[in-house]
mmCIF file of C-alpha atoms and ligand atoms in Angstrom:
data_model
loop_
_atom_site.group_PDB
_atom_site.id
_atom_site.type_symbol
_atom_site.label_atom_id
_atom_site.label_comp_id
_atom_site.label_asym_id
_atom_site.label_seq_id
_atom_site.Cartn_x
_atom_site.Cartn_y
_atom_site.Cartn_z
ATOM 1 C CA MET S 35 3.297 -2.841 14.070
ATOM 2 C CA THR S 36 6.909 -1.389 13.028
ATOM 3 C CA ILE S 37 9.709 -3.211 11.446
ATOM 4 C CA GLN S 38 13.198 -1.943 11.944
ATOM 5 C CA TRP S 39 14.720 -2.642 8.708
ATOM 6 C CA PHE S 40 18.447 -3.495 8.838
ATOM 7 C CA PRO S 41 20.777 -4.922 6.178
ATOM 8 C CA GLY S 42 20.459 -8.291 7.614
ATOM 9 C CA HIS S 43 16.543 -8.542 7.618
ATOM 10 C CA MET S 44 16.634 -7.210 3.938
ATOM 11 C CA THR S 45 19.066 -10.272 3.284
ATOM 12 C CA ARG S 46 16.753 -12.878 5.158
ATOM 13 C CA ALA S 47 13.511 -11.094 3.447
ATOM 14 C CA ARG S 48 14.730 -11.231 -0.105
ATOM 15 C CA ARG S 49 16.024 -14.791 0.754
ATOM 16 C CA GLN S 50 12.964 -16.177 1.793
ATOM 17 C CA ILE S 51 10.892 -14.967 -0.950
ATOM 18 C CA GLN S 52 13.157 -15.974 -3.460
ATOM 19 C CA GLU S 53 12.913 -19.323 -1.680
ATOM 20 C CA LYS S 54 9.165 -19.432 -2.053
ATOM 21 C CA LEU S 55 9.677 -18.357 -6.111
ATOM 22 C CA LYS S 56 10.877 -21.859 -6.710
ATOM 23 C CA LEU S 57 7.402 -23.300 -5.431
ATOM 24 C CA ILE S 58 5.115 -20.833 -7.606
ATOM 25 C CA ASP S 59 4.222 -19.621 -10.792
ATOM 26 C CA LEU S 60 2.930 -16.384 -10.030
ATOM 27 C CA VAL S 61 3.630 -13.417 -7.885
ATOM 28 C CA ILE S 62 0.814 -11.068 -6.538
ATOM 29 C CA GLU S 63 2.380 -7.718 -5.715
ATOM 30 C CA LEU S 64 0.445 -5.640 -3.154
ATOM 31 C CA ILE S 65 0.644 -1.862 -3.202
ATOM 32 C CA ASP S 66 -1.263 0.774 -1.584
ATOM 33 C CA ALA S 67 -3.641 2.353 -4.370
ATOM 34 C CA ARG S 68 -3.012 5.866 -2.687
ATOM 35 C CA LEU S 69 0.684 5.389 -3.262
ATOM 36 C CA PRO S 70 1.483 3.286 -5.542
ATOM 37 C CA LEU S 71 5.362 3.779 -5.905
ATOM 38 C CA SER S 72 6.286 4.721 -2.435
ATOM 39 C CA SER S 73 4.699 1.302 -0.870
ATOM 40 C CA ARG S 74 6.527 -0.794 -3.334
ATOM 41 C CA ASN S 75 9.970 -2.403 -2.607
ATOM 42 C CA PRO S 76 12.742 -0.523 -4.464
ATOM 43 C CA MET S 77 14.317 -3.920 -5.393
ATOM 44 C CA ILE S 78 11.129 -5.347 -6.449
ATOM 45 C CA ASP S 79 12.102 -6.391 -10.030
ATOM 46 C CA GLU S 80 15.580 -7.670 -9.263
ATOM 47 C CA ILE S 81 13.829 -9.682 -6.349
ATOM 48 C CA LEU S 82 11.420 -11.343 -8.331
ATOM 49 C CA GLN S 83 13.755 -12.768 -10.952
ATOM 50 C CA GLY S 84 11.436 -12.185 -14.164
ATOM 51 C CA LYS S 85 8.278 -14.207 -12.521
ATOM 52 C CA PRO S 86 4.689 -13.541 -13.716
ATOM 53 C CA ARG S 87 3.263 -10.850 -11.493
ATOM 54 C CA MET S 88 0.380 -9.365 -11.291
ATOM 55 C CA ILE S 89 -0.063 -5.981 -9.483
ATOM 56 C CA ILE S 90 -3.002 -5.310 -6.594
ATOM 57 C CA MET S 91 -3.671 -1.819 -6.001
ATOM 58 C CA ASN S 92 -5.279 -2.653 -2.287
ATOM 59 C CA LYS S 93 -6.992 -0.112 -0.523
ATOM 60 C CA ALA S 94 -8.539 1.233 -3.789
ATOM 61 C CA ASP S 95 -11.605 2.169 -1.457
ATOM 62 C CA LEU S 96 -9.762 4.842 0.046
ATOM 63 C CA ALA S 97 -8.035 6.191 -3.112
ATOM 64 C CA ASP S 98 -8.773 8.861 -5.237
ATOM 65 C CA SER S 99 -10.757 6.643 -7.980
ATOM 66 C CA ALA S 100 -9.561 8.896 -11.149
ATOM 67 C CA VAL S 101 -6.158 8.712 -9.874
ATOM 68 C CA THR S 102 -6.429 5.032 -9.751
ATOM 69 C CA GLN S 103 -7.590 4.688 -13.063
ATOM 70 C CA GLN S 104 -4.222 6.688 -14.069
ATOM 71 C CA TRP S 105 -2.187 4.478 -12.579
ATOM 72 C CA ILE S 106 -3.872 1.474 -13.951
ATOM 73 C CA ALA S 107 -3.326 3.012 -17.461
ATOM 74 C CA TYR S 108 0.359 3.652 -16.438
ATOM 75 C CA PHE S 109 1.086 0.325 -15.412
ATOM 76 C CA LYS S 110 -0.540 -1.133 -18.459
ATOM 77 C CA GLU S 111 1.797 0.945 -20.637
ATOM 78 C CA GLN S 112 4.911 -0.695 -18.917
ATOM 79 C CA GLY S 113 3.283 -4.079 -19.651
ATOM 80 C CA GLN S 114 1.944 -5.028 -16.160
ATOM 81 C CA THR S 115 -1.539 -5.733 -14.839
ATOM 82 C CA ALA S 116 -3.015 -3.816 -12.031
ATOM 83 C CA LEU S 117 -6.401 -4.353 -10.651
ATOM 84 C CA PRO S 118 -7.740 -2.088 -7.581
ATOM 85 C CA VAL S 119 -9.020 -4.174 -4.751
ATOM 86 C CA ASP S 120 -10.505 -3.475 -1.348
ATOM 87 C CA ALA S 121 -9.312 -6.417 0.541
ATOM 88 C CA GLN S 122 -11.379 -5.228 3.502
ATOM 89 C CA THR S 123 -14.925 -5.847 1.954
ATOM 90 C CA GLY S 124 -13.371 -8.163 -0.763
ATOM 91 C CA THR S 125 -14.460 -5.379 -3.733
ATOM 92 C CA GLY S 126 -12.142 -6.727 -7.137
ATOM 93 C CA ILE S 127 -10.961 -9.917 -5.833
ATOM 94 C CA LYS S 128 -12.883 -11.911 -8.290
ATOM 95 C CA ASP S 129 -10.844 -10.644 -10.937
ATOM 96 C CA ILE S 130 -7.574 -11.967 -9.330
ATOM 97 C CA PRO S 131 -8.098 -15.668 -10.380
ATOM 98 C CA VAL S 132 -9.100 -14.563 -14.016
ATOM 99 C CA GLN S 133 -6.386 -12.347 -14.526
ATOM 100 C CA ALA S 134 -3.954 -14.816 -13.126
ATOM 101 C CA LYS S 135 -5.414 -17.177 -16.047
ATOM 102 C CA VAL S 136 -4.849 -14.451 -18.453
ATOM 103 C CA LEU S 137 -1.309 -13.994 -17.336
ATOM 104 C CA LEU S 138 -0.395 -17.479 -17.578
ATOM 105 C CA LYS S 139 -2.456 -18.333 -20.453
ATOM 106 C CA GLU S 140 0.834 -19.432 -22.796
ATOM 107 C CA LYS S 141 2.115 -22.044 -20.131
ATOM 108 C CA ILE S 142 -1.867 -23.575 -19.626
ATOM 109 C CA ASP S 143 -2.016 -23.723 -23.318
ATOM 110 C CA ARG S 144 1.320 -25.524 -23.683
ATOM 111 C CA GLN S 145 0.464 -27.918 -20.789
ATOM 112 C CA ILE S 146 -2.986 -28.673 -22.638
ATOM 113 C CA ALA S 147 -1.040 -29.151 -25.797
ATOM 114 C CA LYS S 148 0.914 -31.694 -24.304
ATOM 115 C CA GLY S 149 -1.907 -33.559 -22.768
ATOM 116 C CA ILE S 150 -1.292 -32.606 -19.298
ATOM 117 C CA LYS S 151 -4.280 -31.398 -17.333
ATOM 118 C CA PRO S 152 -3.158 -27.979 -15.887
ATOM 119 C CA ARG S 153 -2.803 -27.945 -12.393
ATOM 120 C CA PRO S 154 -3.912 -24.887 -10.513
ATOM 121 C CA ILE S 155 -1.872 -21.724 -10.481
ATOM 122 C CA ARG S 156 0.490 -21.353 -7.646
ATOM 123 C CA ALA S 157 0.679 -17.691 -6.544
ATOM 124 C CA LEU S 158 2.548 -16.134 -3.339
ATOM 125 C CA ILE S 159 1.504 -12.629 -2.070
ATOM 126 C CA VAL S 160 4.082 -10.188 -1.604
ATOM 127 C CA GLY S 161 4.296 -6.527 -0.269
ATOM 128 C CA ILE S 162 5.463 -4.114 2.567
ATOM 129 C CA PRO S 163 4.092 -4.351 5.756
ATOM 130 C CA ASN S 164 0.330 -2.707 6.355
ATOM 131 C CA VAL S 165 -0.573 -3.065 2.836
ATOM 132 C CA GLY S 166 -3.003 -5.731 3.526
ATOM 133 C CA LYS S 167 -1.474 -8.758 2.512
ATOM 134 C CA SER S 168 -2.761 -10.898 5.532
ATOM 135 C CA THR S 169 -5.916 -9.494 5.085
ATOM 136 C CA LEU S 170 -6.532 -10.161 1.169
ATOM 137 C CA ILE S 171 -5.232 -13.805 1.687
ATOM 138 C CA ASN S 172 -8.317 -14.327 4.363
ATOM 139 C CA ARG S 173 -10.508 -12.475 2.353
ATOM 140 C CA MET S 174 -9.389 -14.689 -0.648
ATOM 141 C CA ALA S 175 -9.803 -18.042 1.200
ATOM 142 C CA GLY S 176 -13.167 -16.824 3.174
ATOM 143 C CA ARG S 177 -11.497 -17.386 6.478
ATOM 144 C CA SER S 178 -9.005 -16.671 8.577
ATOM 145 C CA VAL S 179 -5.716 -18.182 7.617
ATOM 146 C CA ALA S 180 -3.224 -15.543 7.710
ATOM 147 C CA ALA S 181 -2.139 -13.795 11.014
ATOM 148 C CA THR S 182 -2.763 -10.195 10.233
ATOM 149 C CA GLY S 183 0.410 -8.057 11.342
ATOM 150 C CA ASP S 184 2.744 -11.091 10.185
ATOM 151 C CA ARG S 185 6.456 -10.364 11.137
ATOM 152 C CA PRO S 186 9.401 -11.354 9.039
ATOM 153 C CA GLY S 187 11.704 -14.191 10.400
ATOM 154 C CA VAL S 188 8.606 -15.896 12.118
ATOM 155 C CA THR S 189 8.834 -19.382 10.832
ATOM 156 C CA LYS S 190 5.652 -21.191 10.875
ATOM 157 C CA ALA S 191 4.644 -24.209 8.223
ATOM 158 C CA GLN S 192 3.540 -22.763 5.167
ATOM 159 C CA GLN S 193 0.257 -23.999 3.332
ATOM 160 C CA TRP S 194 -1.280 -23.981 0.260
ATOM 161 C CA ILE S 195 -4.990 -22.512 0.487
ATOM 162 C CA ARG S 196 -7.176 -23.789 -2.675
ATOM 163 C CA ILE S 197 -8.957 -20.902 -4.423
ATOM 164 C CA GLY S 198 -10.507 -22.301 -7.180
ATOM 165 C CA GLU S 199 -7.968 -22.730 -9.676
ATOM 166 C CA ILE S 200 -5.337 -21.015 -7.618
ATOM 167 C CA GLU S 201 -3.106 -22.507 -4.720
ATOM 168 C CA LEU S 202 -1.848 -19.358 -2.587
ATOM 169 C CA LEU S 203 0.585 -19.568 -0.302
ATOM 170 C CA ASP S 204 -1.104 -18.737 3.229
ATOM 171 C CA THR S 205 2.294 -16.872 4.368
ATOM 172 C CA PRO S 206 3.148 -13.732 2.353
ATOM 173 C CA GLY S 207 6.459 -12.611 1.287
ATOM 174 C CA ILE S 208 7.457 -9.606 3.484
ATOM 175 C CA LEU S 209 9.256 -6.572 1.659
ATOM 176 C CA TRP S 210 10.951 -3.607 2.726
ATOM 177 C CA PRO S 211 9.653 -0.116 1.587
ATOM 178 C CA LYS S 212 12.082 2.514 0.054
ATOM 179 C CA PHE S 213 13.772 4.555 2.826
ATOM 180 C CA GLU S 214 16.107 6.964 0.635
ATOM 181 C CA ASP S 215 13.632 9.515 -0.483
ATOM 182 C CA GLN S 216 12.087 11.582 2.581
ATOM 183 C CA ASN S 217 8.736 11.931 0.666
ATOM 184 C CA VAL S 218 8.105 8.481 0.461
ATOM 185 C CA GLY S 219 8.804 7.802 3.998
ATOM 186 C CA TYR S 220 6.046 10.945 4.658
ATOM 187 C CA ARG S 221 3.418 9.525 2.131
ATOM 188 C CA LEU S 222 3.725 6.231 4.052
ATOM 189 C CA ALA S 223 3.633 7.878 7.384
ATOM 190 C CA VAL S 224 0.304 9.780 6.392
ATOM 191 C CA THR S 225 -1.393 6.725 5.704
ATOM 192 C CA GLY S 226 -0.154 5.081 8.758
ATOM 193 C CA ALA S 227 2.183 2.409 7.285
ATOM 194 C CA ILE S 228 4.884 4.180 9.170
ATOM 195 C CA LYS S 229 4.788 4.607 12.904
ATOM 196 C CA GLU S 230 4.915 8.049 14.331
ATOM 197 C CA GLU S 231 7.874 7.178 16.572
ATOM 198 C CA ILE S 232 9.957 7.273 13.491
ATOM 199 C CA LEU S 233 9.028 10.513 11.907
ATOM 200 C CA ASN S 234 7.102 13.447 13.929
ATOM 201 C CA VAL S 235 3.386 13.468 13.812
ATOM 202 C CA GLU S 236 3.812 17.404 13.248
ATOM 203 C CA ASP S 237 6.022 16.903 10.463
ATOM 204 C CA ILE S 238 3.611 14.188 8.927
ATOM 205 C CA ALA S 239 0.461 16.163 9.454
ATOM 206 C CA PHE S 240 2.397 19.256 7.926
ATOM 207 C CA PHE S 241 3.056 17.244 4.972
ATOM 208 C CA ALA S 242 -0.466 15.574 4.554
ATOM 209 C CA VAL S 243 -1.927 19.285 4.754
ATOM 210 C CA LYS S 244 0.438 20.598 2.321
ATOM 211 C CA TYR S 245 -0.625 18.166 0.044
ATOM 212 C CA LEU S 246 -4.607 18.607 0.675
ATOM 213 C CA VAL S 247 -4.210 22.337 0.206
ATOM 214 C CA SER S 248 -2.944 21.642 -3.312
ATOM 215 C CA TYR S 249 -5.091 18.567 -4.211
ATOM 216 C CA TYR S 250 -7.803 18.250 -1.854
ATOM 217 C CA TRP S 251 -8.535 21.735 -0.559
ATOM 218 C CA ASP S 252 -12.336 21.720 -1.118
ATOM 219 C CA THR S 253 -12.895 18.406 0.956
ATOM 220 C CA MET S 254 -10.663 19.383 3.441
ATOM 221 C CA ALA S 255 -12.238 22.904 3.815
ATOM 222 C CA GLU S 256 -15.750 21.426 4.015
ATOM 223 C CA ARG S 257 -14.550 19.242 6.572
ATOM 224 C CA PHE S 258 -12.844 21.467 9.083
ATOM 225 C CA GLU S 259 -14.909 24.694 8.030
ATOM 226 C CA LEU S 260 -11.841 26.236 6.532
ATOM 227 C CA THR S 261 -12.355 29.656 4.874
ATOM 228 C CA ALA S 262 -9.106 31.108 4.180
ATOM 229 C CA ARG S 263 -6.913 29.080 1.662
ATOM 230 C CA PRO S 264 -3.265 29.409 1.385
ATOM 231 C CA GLU S 265 -1.808 31.560 -1.304
ATOM 232 C CA ASP S 266 1.159 29.992 -1.729
ATOM 233 C CA SER S 267 1.374 26.121 -0.599
ATOM 234 C CA GLU S 268 5.239 26.340 -0.641
ATOM 235 C CA ASN S 269 4.759 28.942 2.326
ATOM 236 C CA PRO S 270 5.164 27.113 5.673
ATOM 237 C CA ASP S 271 3.420 29.682 7.618
ATOM 238 C CA GLU S 272 0.677 29.215 5.429
ATOM 239 C CA ILE S 273 0.116 25.798 5.808
ATOM 240 C CA VAL S 274 0.818 25.824 9.679
ATOM 241 C CA GLY S 275 -2.079 28.158 9.721
ATOM 242 C CA VAL S 276 -4.308 25.738 8.219
ATOM 243 C CA MET S 277 -3.006 23.023 10.638
ATOM 244 C CA GLU S 278 -3.779 25.570 13.641
ATOM 245 C CA ALA S 279 -7.274 26.330 12.098
ATOM 246 C CA ILE S 280 -7.980 22.601 12.127
ATOM 247 C CA GLY S 281 -6.865 22.369 15.535
ATOM 248 C CA ARG S 282 -9.030 25.248 16.645
ATOM 249 C CA LYS S 283 -12.025 23.519 14.998
ATOM 250 C CA ARG S 284 -11.262 20.459 16.857
ATOM 251 C CA GLY S 285 -10.564 22.103 20.527
ATOM 252 C CA CYS S 286 -6.997 20.831 20.458
ATOM 253 C CA ILE S 287 -6.045 24.652 22.804
ATOM 254 C CA VAL S 288 -3.681 24.645 25.622
ATOM 255 C CA SER S 289 -3.735 27.481 28.168
ATOM 256 C CA GLY S 290 -3.417 31.198 26.896
ATOM 257 C CA GLY S 291 -5.487 30.107 23.718
ATOM 258 C CA ARG S 292 -2.719 28.752 21.584
ATOM 259 C CA VAL S 293 -3.052 25.853 19.593
ATOM 260 C CA ASP S 294 -2.141 22.558 20.418
ATOM 261 C CA LEU S 295 -0.317 21.538 17.060
ATOM 262 C CA GLU S 296 0.689 17.924 18.105
ATOM 263 C CA LYS S 297 -2.605 17.002 19.211
ATOM 264 C CA ALA S 298 -4.245 18.556 15.794
ATOM 265 C CA SER S 299 -1.907 16.824 13.880
ATOM 266 C CA GLY S 300 -2.969 13.818 15.686
ATOM 267 C CA VAL S 301 -6.666 14.716 14.945
ATOM 268 C CA LEU S 302 -6.221 15.576 11.210
ATOM 269 C CA LEU S 303 -4.390 12.116 10.851
ATOM 270 C CA ARG S 304 -6.650 10.092 12.470
ATOM 271 C CA GLU S 305 -9.594 11.530 10.395
ATOM 272 C CA LEU S 306 -7.672 11.508 7.040
ATOM 273 C CA ARG S 307 -6.672 7.881 7.626
ATOM 274 C CA ALA S 308 -10.104 7.104 8.651
ATOM 275 C CA GLY S 309 -11.321 8.093 5.401
ATOM 276 C CA LYS S 310 -13.197 10.880 6.712
ATOM 277 C CA LEU S 311 -11.783 13.573 4.419
ATOM 278 C CA GLY S 312 -12.715 11.224 1.976
ATOM 279 C CA ARG S 313 -10.737 9.243 -0.695
ATOM 280 C CA PHE S 314 -7.301 10.500 -1.573
ATOM 281 C CA SER S 315 -4.242 9.501 -3.554
ATOM 282 C CA LEU S 316 -0.894 10.856 -2.404
ATOM 283 C CA GLU S 317 1.011 10.487 -5.733
ATOM 284 C CA ALA S 318 -0.346 10.406 -9.221
ATOM 285 C CA PRO S 319 1.723 9.176 -12.699
ATOM 286 C CA TYR S 320 1.677 11.928 -14.409
HETATM 287 P P1 GDP V 73 -0.048 -6.759 6.335
HETATM 288 O O1 GDP V 73 0.834 -6.226 7.212
HETATM 289 O O2 GDP V 73 0.652 -6.680 4.540
HETATM 290 O O3 GDP V 73 -0.493 -8.162 6.301
HETATM 291 O O4 GDP V 73 -1.187 -6.006 6.290
HETATM 292 P P2 GDP V 73 -2.947 -6.277 7.032
HETATM 293 O O5 GDP V 73 -3.669 -7.367 6.380
HETATM 294 O O6 GDP V 73 -2.646 -6.508 8.409
HETATM 295 O O7 GDP V 73 -3.471 -4.557 6.811
HETATM 296 C C1 GDP V 73 -3.135 -3.856 7.733
HETATM 297 C C2 GDP V 73 -4.145 -2.741 7.817
HETATM 298 O O8 GDP V 73 -5.067 -2.332 6.666
HETATM 299 C C3 GDP V 73 -5.219 -3.526 8.784
HETATM 300 O O9 GDP V 73 -5.802 -2.557 9.901
HETATM 301 C C4 GDP V 73 -6.485 -3.592 7.559
HETATM 302 O O10 GDP V 73 -7.838 -3.685 8.034
HETATM 303 C C5 GDP V 73 -6.341 -2.605 6.573
HETATM 304 N N1 GDP V 73 -6.667 -3.046 5.374
HETATM 305 C C6 GDP V 73 -6.151 -4.040 4.302
HETATM 306 N N2 GDP V 73 -7.016 -3.887 3.423
HETATM 307 C C7 GDP V 73 -7.518 -2.983 3.203
HETATM 308 C C8 GDP V 73 -8.403 -2.190 2.112
HETATM 309 O O11 GDP V 73 -8.625 -2.826 1.012
HETATM 310 N N3 GDP V 73 -9.278 -1.241 2.695
HETATM 311 C C9 GDP V 73 -9.428 -0.688 3.571
HETATM 312 N N4 GDP V 73 -9.585 0.593 3.995
HETATM 313 N N5 GDP V 73 -8.090 -1.001 4.780
HETATM 314 C C10 GDP V 73 -7.254 -2.328 4.577
#
């Protein structure tokens, strides 16, 4: 699913989230563990207006765990709590209510001091499309309550789902990704968060291969039985050479023996997204 974000959409999305902020104590901001900054909304701080926030680095099962640890330290330095989660299997989600209580401890303590029985923490999940919001809500609820692939602007009655000491809104807040930086678009596209109609599949694969040559050469070389590592990853011819070698390995050949680069690109991206090349991260904090 692709959402075309126009100024009107963004204003509406922003307004919808800000309406919901009035109802909640805590925002659960979902980002993709493989590209924590690129999968963030550029105006998130402004939109959240100082609400307590927990960052969930979702799809941590697909990310390079050493890099994920660096990101957790990075967010901690900024005074933010980030938890690695795999919403698909539920790994890490038990920590969410635990951390929610830690983040709201002062408020809860104040209520207790006043003799008020603390009510459940009300939380809203927000994030860009495809980051796993519905999967996380359903996993936390233990049943299917949120439709995966939810669209902005589609209104339905929202409900609270009680999960231990948390009450979660079943409708997530959908935010738009960053558009200004082309590399952000490519990182999102490599993970499949942006459809290939928007960016050219060969360009996306080129971006991916260039990154893999620099940071994950061994895994890529092993998977596609590549022998010649490019000497200069900045040299486009050498990157295309790797793409051709991958295409040959996968039988993406057109008449005359030439490699069908478009097909090879599709194959590579599918294998990469399916985790066949192992875990990888597309940006690191340091
Ligand atoms: P939403 O648009 O933010 O609601 O995203 P969805 O919940 O629809 O998830 C988008 C895709 O990511 C789906 O194909 C999910 O199965 C997949 N997904 C979600 N969370 C995870 C995760 O933690 N790990 C993996 N591997 N895939 C996930």
